Amino acid sequence: MALIMTTPSSSPTLIAPSAAALGIDGRARTYEVRTFGCQMNVHDSERLSGSLESAGYVRADAGEDADVVVINTCAVRDNAAGKLYGTLGHLKSRKDKHDGMQIAVGGCLAQMDKEAVQQKAPWVDVVFGTHNMGSLPSLLERARHNGDAELEILESLEIFPSTLPTKRDSVHSGWVSISVGCNNTCTFCIVPSLRGKEKDRRPGDILNEIRLLVDDGAIEVTLLGQNVNSYGVEFGDRQAFGKLLRAAGEIEGLERVRFTSPHPAAFTDDVIDAMAETPAVMPQLHMPLQSGSDRILKAMRRSYRSEKFLGILDRVRERIPNAAITTDIIVGFPGETEEDFEETMRVVEQARFASAFTFQYSIREGTPAATMPDQVPKEIVQTRYERLAALQDRISREENEKQLGRELQVLVSTGEGKKDAETHRLTGRAEDNRLVHFEVPAGSAVPRPGDVVSVVVTHAAPFHLLADSVDGAPLRIRRTRAGDAWDRSQAESCAVPAPASEAGTPRAVSLGLPTLRIGV
C-alpha cells in the first residue's frame, strides 16, 4: 500500500480512479504527454501526468503507440497553431488504426481557440484549458462513455495546479510554482488573457512543497511564475520574493535554488541581496530585455527603459561577480526602425549576456500589437534576426571562454547531451546553469544523474563547455541523495507489472511529490 503525502496547510486535489483507464482486456491504458512551450507548460505537464497516473493510466514506453495522447499547447508564438494542427494531422492517421485511442488538447492555445480546435480537428476527443487541468481524467472518461468529444474551458482558475498529483521527469530537480497568471499588459503577449490575473500561493505551502521534493531526493528546485519577482502582490508584501528565496535557502538538503522569469520593472535590490547572501541561490539570472529601444519598450508597455535594465545587471554583477545572465529578445516588433534595432544591438553588446532566446515577432490575435500599424516586413525581420544572432553567438563564445581553466561543480543530468553516446561524455549543469559536457576517463567511476562532479573547463563554444580529462585522472564525484533517489527510481521501474486485477488501482503519485511506501 502507498500513502500520498500532503501538507497540513494545503488542500490536495484527489483524482479518483477512472473506469476509462482500463482497456477492454482489463489492462491499464497507456498515455503520452507532449509539451509545447515554456517551463510553466513543462511543470503543467508533470501535473497532467500525475493526474492520469492517479486515475490509473500508465506512461507509455518510448516508441510505443499510447492509448491516450495529451498535447499541452503554447500560444505565445504564431507558429504554435501550425505546430499543433500538424501534430494532430499526424495523430489522426495513427488513431484510425488504433482502436479506442483518445487525443486530448489542453493549455494556452486550447484556452484561446476554444471551439476552433474541435472544428479544425474533429477527431480530438477532449479539449480543456489552463484553468481546469485536474478535469482531464474525468473528461476522458465522459468522452469514452458518451462516444462524443468533450470541451471544457473555464474562465477562471478552478484549483491551484500545485495541489494536483505530479509525475516528475527528473528525480534530482523539481519545478515549484509560486504563482499563476500575470498582471502586466505587454502588448505582444496573450498570456494574461489565458492564465488570468496573478494568484499567489501562501509561502508556507510553497516551502512545504519544496521540503517534500527534498525528502524525495531532489537537491535543486526552480521557482516558477509568469512574473516571479512580483510574488506577494496579492497579500501586499513587496519584499515577499526576496524573503521566499532566503527561506528556501535554509531548507536542509536543498543545494540549488533557481527562478524564472522575473520582470525588470519589479526587480528590486532586496532580491539581489537575497541572491548574493543565500548560498543555495545559484549565480544565474534570466532577465527578459525584449528590446533595447526605449521607444519600442514603451510601445510594448514594458514599464522600464534600457538604462534601468542595464543598471540592474550592473548591481547584480557587483554583488555576484560570477553571475551568468540570460535574456529574451523580440526582433521586428511593429514600428521597429533600423535605429531601434541598433539600440537593441548596443544594449546586447553592453549587457554581455551568457545566452539569449531571440524571437522574430509574430502576430498573435487578441493582442494590441496585432493591430498596430507599421508591421515590419518579414525579410527585414529575418535579416535583423540573423545579425542579432551572430552578435550574441560571438558574445556567448567570449563569455564562455572566460570559463577556461575554471573548476566547476556540475550536477549530472539525463538527456541533455544528445551526442554523449558517441563522444563518450556525460552532461550536466554548472551552478550558473551553463551546459557542460564532461569526459569520464577510462577506469573512473561513473556518476549517476543527480550526483555532482568537479571538472575543469578545457574548451568553450557558444552554447556549451567541454571538460575533458587532461591526465586521465579519475573523475571527482560527490555522491548525493539525488543520485540515491535515481538508483531507487531505476529499481522501481524494473518492478514486475501489476496483474490485470490490480491494473486499475492508482499508482502512488504524490501531491507535492513523495510517497511513503508502507508494507501490509
Short mmCIF file of C-alpha atoms in Angstrom, two decimals:
data_model
loop_
_atom_site.label_atom_id
_atom_site.label_comp_id
_atom_site.label_asym_id
_atom_site.label_seq_id
_atom_site.Cartn_x
_atom_site.Cartn_y
_atom_site.Cartn_z
CA MET A 1 0.00 0.00 0.00
CA ALA A 2 1.15 3.58 -0.58
CA LEU A 3 0.17 6.72 1.23
CA ILE A 4 0.00 10.03 -0.59
CA MET A 5 1.77 12.69 1.41
CA THR A 6 0.15 16.09 1.70
CA THR A 7 0.86 19.17 3.75
CA PRO A 8 -1.47 20.35 6.51
CA SER A 9 -1.60 23.85 5.06
CA SER A 10 -2.69 22.78 1.57
CA SER A 11 -5.90 21.29 0.22
CA PRO A 12 -4.93 18.40 -2.05
CA THR A 13 -6.98 17.61 -5.12
CA LEU A 14 -7.64 13.89 -5.17
CA ILE A 15 -8.06 12.20 -8.56
CA ALA A 16 -10.47 9.28 -8.38
CA PRO A 17 -9.72 6.04 -10.23
CA SER A 18 -11.26 6.15 -13.70
CA ALA A 19 -13.02 3.32 -15.50
CA ALA A 20 -11.63 4.77 -18.72
CA ALA A 21 -8.13 3.92 -17.52
CA LEU A 22 -8.80 0.24 -18.24
CA GLY A 23 -8.75 -1.27 -21.70
CA ILE A 24 -11.16 -3.96 -22.85
CA ASP A 25 -8.54 -6.56 -21.91
CA GLY A 26 -8.51 -5.31 -18.31
CA ARG A 27 -5.03 -3.81 -18.55
CA ALA A 28 -4.24 -0.21 -17.68
CA ARG A 29 -4.31 2.09 -20.70
CA THR A 30 -1.13 3.95 -21.59
CA TYR A 31 -0.65 7.68 -22.03
CA GLU A 32 1.82 10.15 -23.52
CA VAL A 33 2.01 13.90 -22.79
CA ARG A 34 3.62 16.14 -25.39
CA THR A 35 4.65 19.60 -24.23
CA PHE A 36 4.90 22.71 -26.38
CA GLY A 37 6.14 25.94 -24.82
CA CYS A 38 7.74 27.32 -21.68
CA GLN A 39 8.83 25.98 -18.29
CA MET A 40 5.34 26.65 -16.94
CA ASN A 41 3.98 24.24 -19.56
CA VAL A 42 6.60 21.65 -18.63
CA HIS A 43 5.52 21.91 -15.00
CA ASP A 44 1.84 21.69 -16.01
CA SER A 45 2.61 18.55 -18.00
CA GLU A 46 4.07 16.90 -14.91
CA ARG A 47 0.76 17.66 -13.17
CA LEU A 48 -1.22 16.22 -16.10
CA SER A 49 0.90 13.06 -15.98
CA GLY A 50 0.39 12.80 -12.23
CA SER A 51 -3.38 13.20 -12.58
CA LEU A 52 -3.54 10.49 -15.23
CA GLU A 53 -1.45 8.06 -13.18
CA SER A 54 -3.57 8.70 -10.10
CA ALA A 55 -6.60 7.82 -12.21
CA GLY A 56 -4.98 4.53 -13.21
CA TYR A 57 -3.23 5.21 -16.51
CA VAL A 58 0.41 4.22 -17.04
CA ARG A 59 3.04 6.07 -19.04
CA ALA A 60 3.74 4.58 -22.45
CA ASP A 61 7.23 3.29 -23.11
CA ALA A 62 9.42 5.17 -25.57
CA GLY A 63 8.39 4.33 -29.13
CA GLU A 64 5.09 2.78 -28.03
CA ASP A 65 1.80 4.00 -29.52
CA ALA A 66 -0.04 5.30 -26.47
CA ASP A 67 -3.76 4.77 -25.92
CA VAL A 68 -4.12 8.42 -24.86
CA VAL A 69 -2.06 11.29 -26.29
CA VAL A 70 -2.27 14.64 -24.49
CA ILE A 71 -0.89 17.77 -26.15
CA ASN A 72 -0.16 20.64 -23.76
CA THR A 73 -0.05 23.69 -26.01
CA CYS A 74 1.58 27.11 -26.06
CA ALA A 75 0.06 30.21 -27.64
CA VAL A 76 2.89 32.71 -27.35
CA ARG A 77 4.16 32.46 -30.93
CA ASP A 78 2.31 32.47 -34.23
CA ASN A 79 3.62 29.08 -35.32
CA ALA A 80 2.06 27.44 -32.24
CA ALA A 81 -1.20 26.77 -34.10
CA GLY A 82 0.62 25.36 -37.12
CA LYS A 83 2.63 23.04 -34.91
CA LEU A 84 -0.49 21.84 -33.09
CA TYR A 85 -2.58 21.13 -36.18
CA GLY A 86 0.35 19.48 -37.95
CA THR A 87 0.76 17.16 -34.96
CA LEU A 88 -2.98 16.47 -34.82
CA GLY A 89 -2.98 15.59 -38.51
CA HIS A 90 -0.25 13.03 -37.92
CA LEU A 91 -2.08 11.61 -34.90
CA LYS A 92 -5.30 11.15 -36.90
CA SER A 93 -3.71 8.54 -39.12
CA ARG A 94 -2.48 6.72 -36.01
CA LYS A 95 -5.89 6.94 -34.36
CA ASP A 96 -7.59 5.46 -37.45
CA LYS A 97 -5.50 2.31 -36.93
CA HIS A 98 -5.57 2.25 -33.11
CA ASP A 99 -8.94 1.15 -31.77
CA GLY A 100 -10.02 3.16 -28.73
CA MET A 101 -7.22 5.73 -28.92
CA GLN A 102 -8.06 9.16 -27.48
CA ILE A 103 -6.49 12.56 -28.16
CA ALA A 104 -6.70 15.48 -25.72
CA VAL A 105 -5.59 19.08 -26.29
CA GLY A 106 -5.01 21.46 -23.39
CA GLY A 107 -3.04 24.52 -22.40
CA CYS A 108 -2.86 28.07 -23.65
CA LEU A 109 -3.84 27.52 -27.29
CA ALA A 110 -6.84 25.44 -26.23
CA GLN A 111 -7.86 28.21 -23.83
CA MET A 112 -7.57 30.80 -26.60
CA ASP A 113 -9.10 28.94 -29.54
CA LYS A 114 -11.81 27.10 -27.59
CA GLU A 115 -14.20 25.53 -30.14
CA ALA A 116 -11.75 26.08 -33.03
CA VAL A 117 -9.70 23.02 -32.11
CA GLN A 118 -12.67 20.69 -32.48
CA GLN A 119 -13.80 22.46 -35.64
CA LYS A 120 -10.41 22.07 -37.32
CA ALA A 121 -9.65 18.64 -35.85
CA PRO A 122 -12.96 16.87 -35.11
CA TRP A 123 -11.10 13.65 -34.26
CA VAL A 124 -9.89 15.26 -31.00
CA ASP A 125 -11.72 13.72 -28.03
CA VAL A 126 -11.08 16.28 -25.28
CA VAL A 127 -10.28 20.00 -25.23
CA PHE A 128 -9.51 21.62 -21.87
CA GLY A 129 -7.99 24.93 -20.78
CA THR A 130 -5.34 26.30 -18.45
CA HIS A 131 -7.75 26.64 -15.53
CA ASN A 132 -9.03 23.04 -15.29
CA MET A 133 -6.10 20.67 -15.78
CA GLY A 134 -7.39 18.42 -12.99
CA SER A 135 -10.50 17.65 -15.07
CA LEU A 136 -8.60 15.68 -17.70
CA PRO A 137 -9.24 12.13 -16.35
CA SER A 138 -12.98 12.75 -15.94
CA LEU A 139 -13.22 14.38 -19.39
CA LEU A 140 -11.52 11.37 -20.98
CA GLU A 141 -13.95 9.07 -19.18
CA ARG A 142 -17.01 11.06 -20.31
CA ALA A 143 -15.79 11.20 -23.91
CA ARG A 144 -15.22 7.46 -23.96
CA HIS A 145 -18.59 6.68 -22.32
CA ASN A 146 -20.63 9.06 -24.49
CA GLY A 147 -18.75 8.44 -27.70
CA ASP A 148 -18.55 12.19 -28.27
CA ALA A 149 -15.97 14.93 -27.85
CA GLU A 150 -15.77 16.87 -24.58
CA LEU A 151 -14.97 20.58 -24.37
CA GLU A 152 -14.39 22.28 -21.01
CA ILE A 153 -12.80 25.73 -20.90
CA LEU A 154 -13.10 27.57 -17.60
CA GLU A 155 -12.58 31.33 -17.49
CA SER A 156 -11.07 31.37 -14.01
CA LEU A 157 -8.79 29.09 -12.03
CA GLU A 158 -10.57 26.01 -10.71
CA ILE A 159 -7.82 24.77 -8.40
CA PHE A 160 -4.21 25.80 -7.89
CA PRO A 161 -2.16 23.45 -10.13
CA SER A 162 0.34 22.61 -7.39
CA THR A 163 -2.33 20.76 -5.40
CA LEU A 164 -2.64 18.25 -8.25
CA PRO A 165 -0.68 14.99 -8.26
CA THR A 166 2.59 15.16 -10.12
CA LYS A 167 4.76 12.78 -12.11
CA ARG A 168 8.22 14.33 -12.19
CA ASP A 169 10.53 13.95 -15.17
CA SER A 170 13.65 14.37 -13.01
CA VAL A 171 14.46 12.88 -9.63
CA HIS A 172 17.16 15.43 -8.79
CA SER A 173 15.32 18.61 -9.83
CA GLY A 174 11.78 19.90 -9.49
CA TRP A 175 9.58 22.80 -10.52
CA VAL A 176 7.68 24.70 -7.83
CA SER A 177 5.00 27.13 -8.94
CA ILE A 178 4.77 30.13 -6.62
CA SER A 179 2.10 31.99 -8.60
CA VAL A 180 -0.05 31.71 -11.71
CA GLY A 181 -1.30 34.45 -14.00
CA CYS A 182 0.08 37.90 -14.73
CA ASN A 183 -0.98 41.48 -14.00
CA ASN A 184 1.10 43.05 -16.78
CA THR A 185 -0.33 44.29 -20.08
CA CYS A 186 2.54 43.79 -22.55
CA THR A 187 1.10 44.49 -25.99
CA PHE A 188 2.71 41.44 -27.63
CA CYS A 189 1.64 38.88 -25.01
CA ILE A 190 -1.51 36.77 -24.93
CA VAL A 191 -0.66 35.02 -21.64
CA PRO A 192 -2.55 37.30 -19.18
CA SER A 193 -5.84 36.73 -21.00
CA LEU A 194 -5.27 32.95 -21.00
CA ARG A 195 -3.95 32.42 -17.47
CA GLY A 196 -5.73 35.31 -15.75
CA LYS A 197 -4.64 37.76 -13.07
CA GLU A 198 -1.80 36.83 -10.76
CA LYS A 199 -2.68 34.43 -7.96
CA ASP A 200 -0.01 33.92 -5.29
CA ARG A 201 0.44 30.80 -3.21
CA ARG A 202 0.91 31.04 0.53
CA PRO A 203 4.62 30.98 1.48
CA GLY A 204 4.06 28.05 3.82
CA ASP A 205 2.55 25.94 1.04
CA ILE A 206 5.48 26.70 -1.25
CA LEU A 207 8.09 25.85 1.37
CA ASN A 208 6.25 22.67 2.31
CA GLU A 209 6.25 21.55 -1.31
CA ILE A 210 9.99 22.24 -1.53
CA ARG A 211 10.59 20.19 1.62
CA LEU A 212 8.60 17.31 0.12
CA LEU A 213 10.71 17.49 -3.02
CA VAL A 214 13.89 17.39 -0.95
CA ASP A 215 12.54 14.47 1.09
CA ASP A 216 12.01 12.66 -2.22
CA GLY A 217 15.65 13.15 -3.22
CA ALA A 218 15.66 16.44 -5.12
CA ILE A 219 18.58 18.77 -4.47
CA GLU A 220 17.54 21.50 -6.93
CA VAL A 221 14.30 23.44 -7.38
CA THR A 222 13.22 26.13 -9.82
CA LEU A 223 10.59 28.61 -8.61
CA LEU A 224 8.11 29.41 -11.38
CA GLY A 225 5.83 32.36 -12.09
CA GLN A 226 4.79 34.41 -15.10
CA ASN A 227 6.33 37.36 -13.26
CA VAL A 228 8.09 35.57 -10.44
CA ASN A 229 9.53 38.60 -8.62
CA SER A 230 6.15 40.29 -8.27
CA TYR A 231 5.24 37.49 -5.88
CA GLY A 232 3.47 38.94 -2.85
CA VAL A 233 1.32 41.43 -4.76
CA GLU A 234 -1.83 39.62 -3.64
CA PHE A 235 -1.03 39.91 0.05
CA GLY A 236 0.68 43.30 -0.09
CA ASP A 237 4.31 42.43 0.63
CA ARG A 238 6.70 43.91 -1.95
CA GLN A 239 9.65 42.07 -0.44
CA ALA A 240 7.96 38.68 -0.31
CA PHE A 241 10.03 37.16 -3.12
CA GLY A 242 13.36 38.01 -1.52
CA LYS A 243 12.10 36.57 1.77
CA LEU A 244 10.98 33.42 -0.05
CA LEU A 245 14.43 32.95 -1.59
CA ARG A 246 16.08 33.24 1.81
CA ALA A 247 13.61 30.83 3.42
CA ALA A 248 14.05 28.27 0.64
CA GLY A 249 17.81 28.52 1.03
CA GLU A 250 17.51 27.44 4.66
CA ILE A 251 15.85 24.11 3.83
CA GLU A 252 18.24 21.33 4.80
CA GLY A 253 19.33 19.20 1.85
CA LEU A 254 18.40 21.75 -0.82
CA GLU A 255 21.56 22.70 -2.69
CA ARG A 256 20.40 24.72 -5.67
CA VAL A 257 17.58 27.26 -6.00
CA ARG A 258 16.74 28.88 -9.33
CA PHE A 259 13.80 31.01 -10.50
CA THR A 260 12.20 32.19 -13.72
CA SER A 261 11.11 34.57 -15.08
CA PRO A 262 11.42 37.96 -13.38
CA HIS A 263 10.32 41.31 -14.81
CA PRO A 264 12.82 44.20 -14.82
CA ALA A 265 10.22 46.72 -13.69
CA ALA A 266 9.61 44.89 -10.41
CA PHE A 267 13.16 43.68 -9.78
CA THR A 268 14.33 45.24 -6.53
CA ASP A 269 17.63 45.38 -4.67
CA ASP A 270 16.33 43.23 -1.81
CA VAL A 271 16.08 40.35 -4.31
CA ILE A 272 19.69 40.94 -5.40
CA ASP A 273 20.71 40.93 -1.72
CA ALA A 274 18.84 37.66 -1.14
CA MET A 275 20.57 36.08 -4.15
CA ALA A 276 24.01 37.22 -3.02
CA GLU A 277 23.56 36.27 0.63
CA THR A 278 21.86 32.88 0.20
CA PRO A 279 24.40 30.23 -0.82
CA ALA A 280 21.77 27.88 -2.23
CA VAL A 281 20.52 30.51 -4.71
CA MET A 282 22.52 29.94 -7.85
CA PRO A 283 24.56 32.68 -9.60
CA GLN A 284 22.19 32.76 -12.55
CA LEU A 285 19.58 35.28 -13.66
CA HIS A 286 17.20 35.22 -16.61
CA MET A 287 16.17 38.84 -17.20
CA PRO A 288 13.97 39.44 -20.29
CA LEU A 289 15.05 42.55 -22.23
CA GLN A 290 12.66 42.22 -25.22
CA SER A 291 14.09 45.37 -26.88
CA GLY A 292 16.93 47.80 -26.32
CA SER A 293 14.96 50.70 -27.80
CA ASP A 294 13.15 52.85 -25.25
CA ARG A 295 10.61 53.83 -27.90
CA ILE A 296 9.80 50.18 -28.63
CA LEU A 297 9.74 49.29 -24.94
CA LYS A 298 7.09 51.97 -24.48
CA ALA A 299 5.07 50.56 -27.39
CA MET A 300 5.38 47.12 -25.79
CA ARG A 301 4.13 48.54 -22.47
CA ARG A 302 7.28 47.32 -20.78
CA SER A 303 7.49 49.67 -17.80
CA TYR A 304 11.29 50.09 -17.74
CA ARG A 305 13.87 51.58 -20.09
CA SER A 306 17.26 50.36 -21.25
CA GLU A 307 19.18 52.43 -18.69
CA LYS A 308 17.25 50.87 -15.80
CA PHE A 309 17.71 47.42 -17.29
CA LEU A 310 21.47 47.79 -17.60
CA GLY A 311 21.59 49.24 -14.08
CA ILE A 312 20.01 46.05 -12.70
CA LEU A 313 22.68 43.97 -14.44
CA ASP A 314 25.42 46.18 -13.02
CA ARG A 315 24.10 45.80 -9.47
CA VAL A 316 23.73 42.04 -9.84
CA ARG A 317 27.32 41.70 -11.07
CA GLU A 318 28.59 43.96 -8.32
CA ARG A 319 27.12 41.62 -5.68
CA ILE A 320 27.52 38.36 -7.66
CA PRO A 321 30.57 38.78 -9.95
CA ASN A 322 30.31 35.28 -11.47
CA ALA A 323 26.59 35.54 -12.31
CA ALA A 324 25.54 34.27 -15.74
CA ILE A 325 22.74 36.45 -17.09
CA THR A 326 20.46 35.36 -19.93
CA THR A 327 17.58 37.12 -21.67
CA ASP A 328 14.69 37.14 -24.16
CA ILE A 329 14.64 39.48 -27.16
CA ILE A 330 11.97 40.14 -29.79
CA VAL A 331 13.10 41.31 -33.23
CA GLY A 332 10.79 43.16 -35.61
CA PHE A 333 8.12 44.46 -33.23
CA PRO A 334 5.65 46.70 -35.12
CA GLY A 335 7.20 50.08 -35.91
CA GLU A 336 10.76 48.96 -35.18
CA THR A 337 13.14 51.07 -37.27
CA GLU A 338 16.77 50.43 -38.08
CA GLU A 339 17.67 52.92 -35.35
CA ASP A 340 15.54 51.00 -32.83
CA PHE A 341 17.22 47.76 -33.82
CA GLU A 342 20.67 49.32 -33.47
CA GLU A 343 19.71 50.31 -29.92
CA THR A 344 18.97 46.66 -29.20
CA MET A 345 22.36 45.68 -30.63
CA ARG A 346 24.03 48.33 -28.43
CA VAL A 347 22.34 47.12 -25.26
CA VAL A 348 23.14 43.47 -26.06
CA GLU A 349 26.80 44.34 -26.60
CA GLN A 350 26.88 46.20 -23.29
CA ALA A 351 24.88 43.62 -21.35
CA ARG A 352 27.20 40.69 -22.17
CA PHE A 353 24.51 38.03 -21.88
CA ALA A 354 25.70 34.45 -21.44
CA SER A 355 22.98 33.48 -23.91
CA ALA A 356 19.76 34.88 -25.34
CA PHE A 357 16.50 33.47 -26.57
CA THR A 358 15.79 35.56 -29.67
CA PHE A 359 12.43 35.56 -31.41
CA GLN A 360 11.09 37.05 -34.61
CA TYR A 361 7.91 38.98 -33.81
CA SER A 362 4.76 37.23 -34.99
CA ILE A 363 1.19 38.44 -34.81
CA ARG A 364 -0.94 36.92 -32.05
CA GLU A 365 -4.63 37.55 -32.50
CA GLY A 366 -6.14 39.16 -29.44
CA THR A 367 -3.07 41.23 -28.54
CA PRO A 368 -2.87 45.03 -29.05
CA ALA A 369 0.28 44.62 -31.14
CA ALA A 370 -1.61 42.53 -33.70
CA THR A 371 -3.45 45.59 -34.98
CA MET A 372 -0.63 48.11 -34.72
CA PRO A 373 0.41 49.91 -37.91
CA ASP A 374 3.88 49.59 -39.48
CA GLN A 375 4.24 45.83 -39.24
CA VAL A 376 7.84 45.14 -40.23
CA PRO A 377 8.29 43.14 -43.47
CA LYS A 378 9.34 39.54 -42.98
CA GLU A 379 12.58 39.88 -44.96
CA ILE A 380 13.74 42.80 -42.80
CA VAL A 381 12.89 40.91 -39.61
CA GLN A 382 14.84 37.90 -40.85
CA THR A 383 17.93 39.97 -41.64
CA ARG A 384 17.86 41.70 -38.25
CA TYR A 385 17.34 38.38 -36.51
CA GLU A 386 20.41 36.91 -38.17
CA ARG A 387 22.50 39.97 -37.27
CA LEU A 388 21.43 39.78 -33.64
CA ALA A 389 22.05 36.02 -33.50
CA ALA A 390 25.56 36.49 -34.90
CA LEU A 391 26.32 39.18 -32.30
CA GLN A 392 25.02 37.09 -29.41
CA ASP A 393 26.87 33.98 -30.62
CA ARG A 394 30.11 35.96 -30.52
CA ILE A 395 29.38 37.31 -27.05
CA SER A 396 28.35 33.87 -25.77
CA ARG A 397 31.60 32.37 -27.04
CA GLU A 398 33.64 35.17 -25.47
CA GLU A 399 31.85 34.82 -22.13
CA ASN A 400 32.27 31.05 -22.19
CA GLU A 401 35.96 31.39 -22.98
CA LYS A 402 36.31 33.19 -19.65
CA GLN A 403 35.43 29.85 -18.06
CA LEU A 404 38.52 28.09 -19.49
CA GLY A 405 40.61 26.59 -16.71
CA ARG A 406 37.90 27.12 -14.07
CA GLU A 407 36.82 24.27 -11.83
CA LEU A 408 33.04 23.83 -11.96
CA GLN A 409 30.61 21.87 -9.84
CA VAL A 410 28.35 20.11 -12.34
CA LEU A 411 25.02 18.49 -11.45
CA VAL A 412 24.76 15.43 -13.70
CA SER A 413 21.56 15.34 -15.76
CA THR A 414 19.88 12.94 -18.18
CA GLY A 415 19.05 13.51 -21.83
CA GLU A 416 20.70 16.93 -22.23
CA GLY A 417 23.78 15.67 -24.10
CA LYS A 418 22.46 14.46 -27.46
CA LYS A 419 25.90 13.26 -28.57
CA ASP A 420 27.04 11.80 -25.25
CA ALA A 421 26.93 8.20 -26.51
CA GLU A 422 29.19 8.87 -29.49
CA THR A 423 31.54 11.27 -27.68
CA HIS A 424 31.75 9.09 -24.53
CA ARG A 425 30.86 12.04 -22.34
CA LEU A 426 28.18 12.82 -19.79
CA THR A 427 26.36 16.13 -19.40
CA GLY A 428 25.18 18.37 -16.61
CA ARG A 429 24.64 21.94 -15.45
CA ALA A 430 27.14 24.15 -13.65
CA GLU A 431 25.97 26.30 -10.78
CA ASP A 432 25.45 29.22 -13.20
CA ASN A 433 23.36 26.88 -15.40
CA ARG A 434 25.89 26.63 -18.22
CA LEU A 435 25.69 23.32 -20.09
CA VAL A 436 28.83 21.22 -19.53
CA HIS A 437 29.81 18.03 -21.37
CA PHE A 438 32.49 16.18 -19.42
CA GLU A 439 34.65 13.13 -20.04
CA VAL A 440 34.60 10.05 -17.84
CA PRO A 441 38.20 8.72 -18.02
CA ALA A 442 38.75 5.01 -18.54
CA GLY A 443 38.71 3.20 -15.22
CA SER A 444 36.92 6.03 -13.43
CA ALA A 445 33.69 5.52 -11.53
CA VAL A 446 30.61 6.69 -13.44
CA PRO A 447 28.42 9.30 -11.74
CA ARG A 448 24.68 8.87 -11.55
CA PRO A 449 22.14 11.50 -12.60
CA GLY A 450 21.85 13.76 -9.56
CA ASP A 451 25.46 13.33 -8.47
CA VAL A 452 27.82 16.32 -8.58
CA VAL A 453 31.20 16.17 -10.34
CA SER A 454 34.15 18.56 -10.09
CA VAL A 455 35.58 19.26 -13.56
CA VAL A 456 37.93 21.77 -15.18
CA VAL A 457 36.81 23.52 -18.40
CA THR A 458 39.06 22.68 -21.37
CA HIS A 459 37.07 24.06 -24.33
CA ALA A 460 34.41 26.73 -24.86
CA ALA A 461 31.73 27.02 -27.56
CA PRO A 462 28.81 29.47 -27.75
CA PHE A 463 26.26 27.04 -26.35
CA HIS A 464 28.28 24.67 -24.17
CA LEU A 465 31.52 23.95 -22.33
CA LEU A 466 33.73 20.86 -22.52
CA ALA A 467 35.64 19.42 -19.59
CA ASP A 468 37.92 16.65 -20.83
CA SER A 469 40.46 14.85 -18.69
CA VAL A 470 43.99 16.11 -19.32
CA ASP A 471 45.96 13.45 -17.46
CA GLY A 472 43.44 10.61 -17.26
CA ALA A 473 42.91 11.17 -13.52
CA PRO A 474 39.72 9.63 -12.12
CA LEU A 475 36.64 11.84 -12.16
CA ARG A 476 35.95 13.52 -8.83
CA ILE A 477 32.40 12.58 -7.88
CA ARG A 478 30.28 13.62 -4.93
CA ARG A 479 27.54 11.05 -4.50
CA THR A 480 24.30 12.71 -3.45
CA ARG A 481 20.86 11.89 -2.10
CA ALA A 482 19.58 12.74 -5.58
CA GLY A 483 21.79 10.05 -7.07
CA ASP A 484 20.47 7.61 -4.47
CA ALA A 485 16.92 8.59 -5.50
CA TRP A 486 17.82 7.90 -9.13
CA ASP A 487 19.00 4.41 -8.14
CA ARG A 488 15.69 3.80 -6.38
CA SER A 489 13.69 5.02 -9.37
CA GLN A 490 15.58 2.64 -11.66
CA ALA A 491 14.92 -0.25 -9.31
CA GLU A 492 11.21 0.59 -9.16
CA SER A 493 10.95 0.86 -12.95
CA CYS A 494 12.16 -2.76 -13.18
CA ALA A 495 9.40 -4.00 -10.89
CA VAL A 496 7.01 -6.69 -12.11
CA PRO A 497 3.86 -5.14 -13.69
CA ALA A 498 0.66 -5.36 -11.69
CA PRO A 499 -1.70 -8.21 -12.61
CA ALA A 500 -4.85 -7.42 -14.56
CA SER A 501 -6.96 -7.48 -11.40
CA GLU A 502 -4.87 -4.61 -9.99
CA ALA A 503 -4.25 -2.69 -13.19
CA GLY A 504 -6.91 -0.13 -12.40
CA THR A 505 -5.51 0.66 -8.97
CA PRO A 506 -3.97 4.14 -8.99
CA ARG A 507 -0.22 4.24 -8.69
CA ALA A 508 1.31 6.19 -5.83
CA VAL A 509 1.65 9.66 -7.29
CA SER A 510 2.32 12.48 -4.90
CA LEU A 511 0.57 15.76 -4.39
CA GLY A 512 3.66 17.80 -3.97
CA LEU A 513 5.75 14.86 -4.55
CA PRO A 514 6.94 11.98 -2.47
CA THR A 515 5.13 8.88 -1.35
CA LEU A 516 5.62 6.70 1.69
CA ARG A 517 5.51 3.02 0.89
CA ILE A 518 4.22 1.02 3.87
CA GLY A 519 4.18 -2.76 3.78
CA VAL A 520 0.97 -4.56 4.71
#
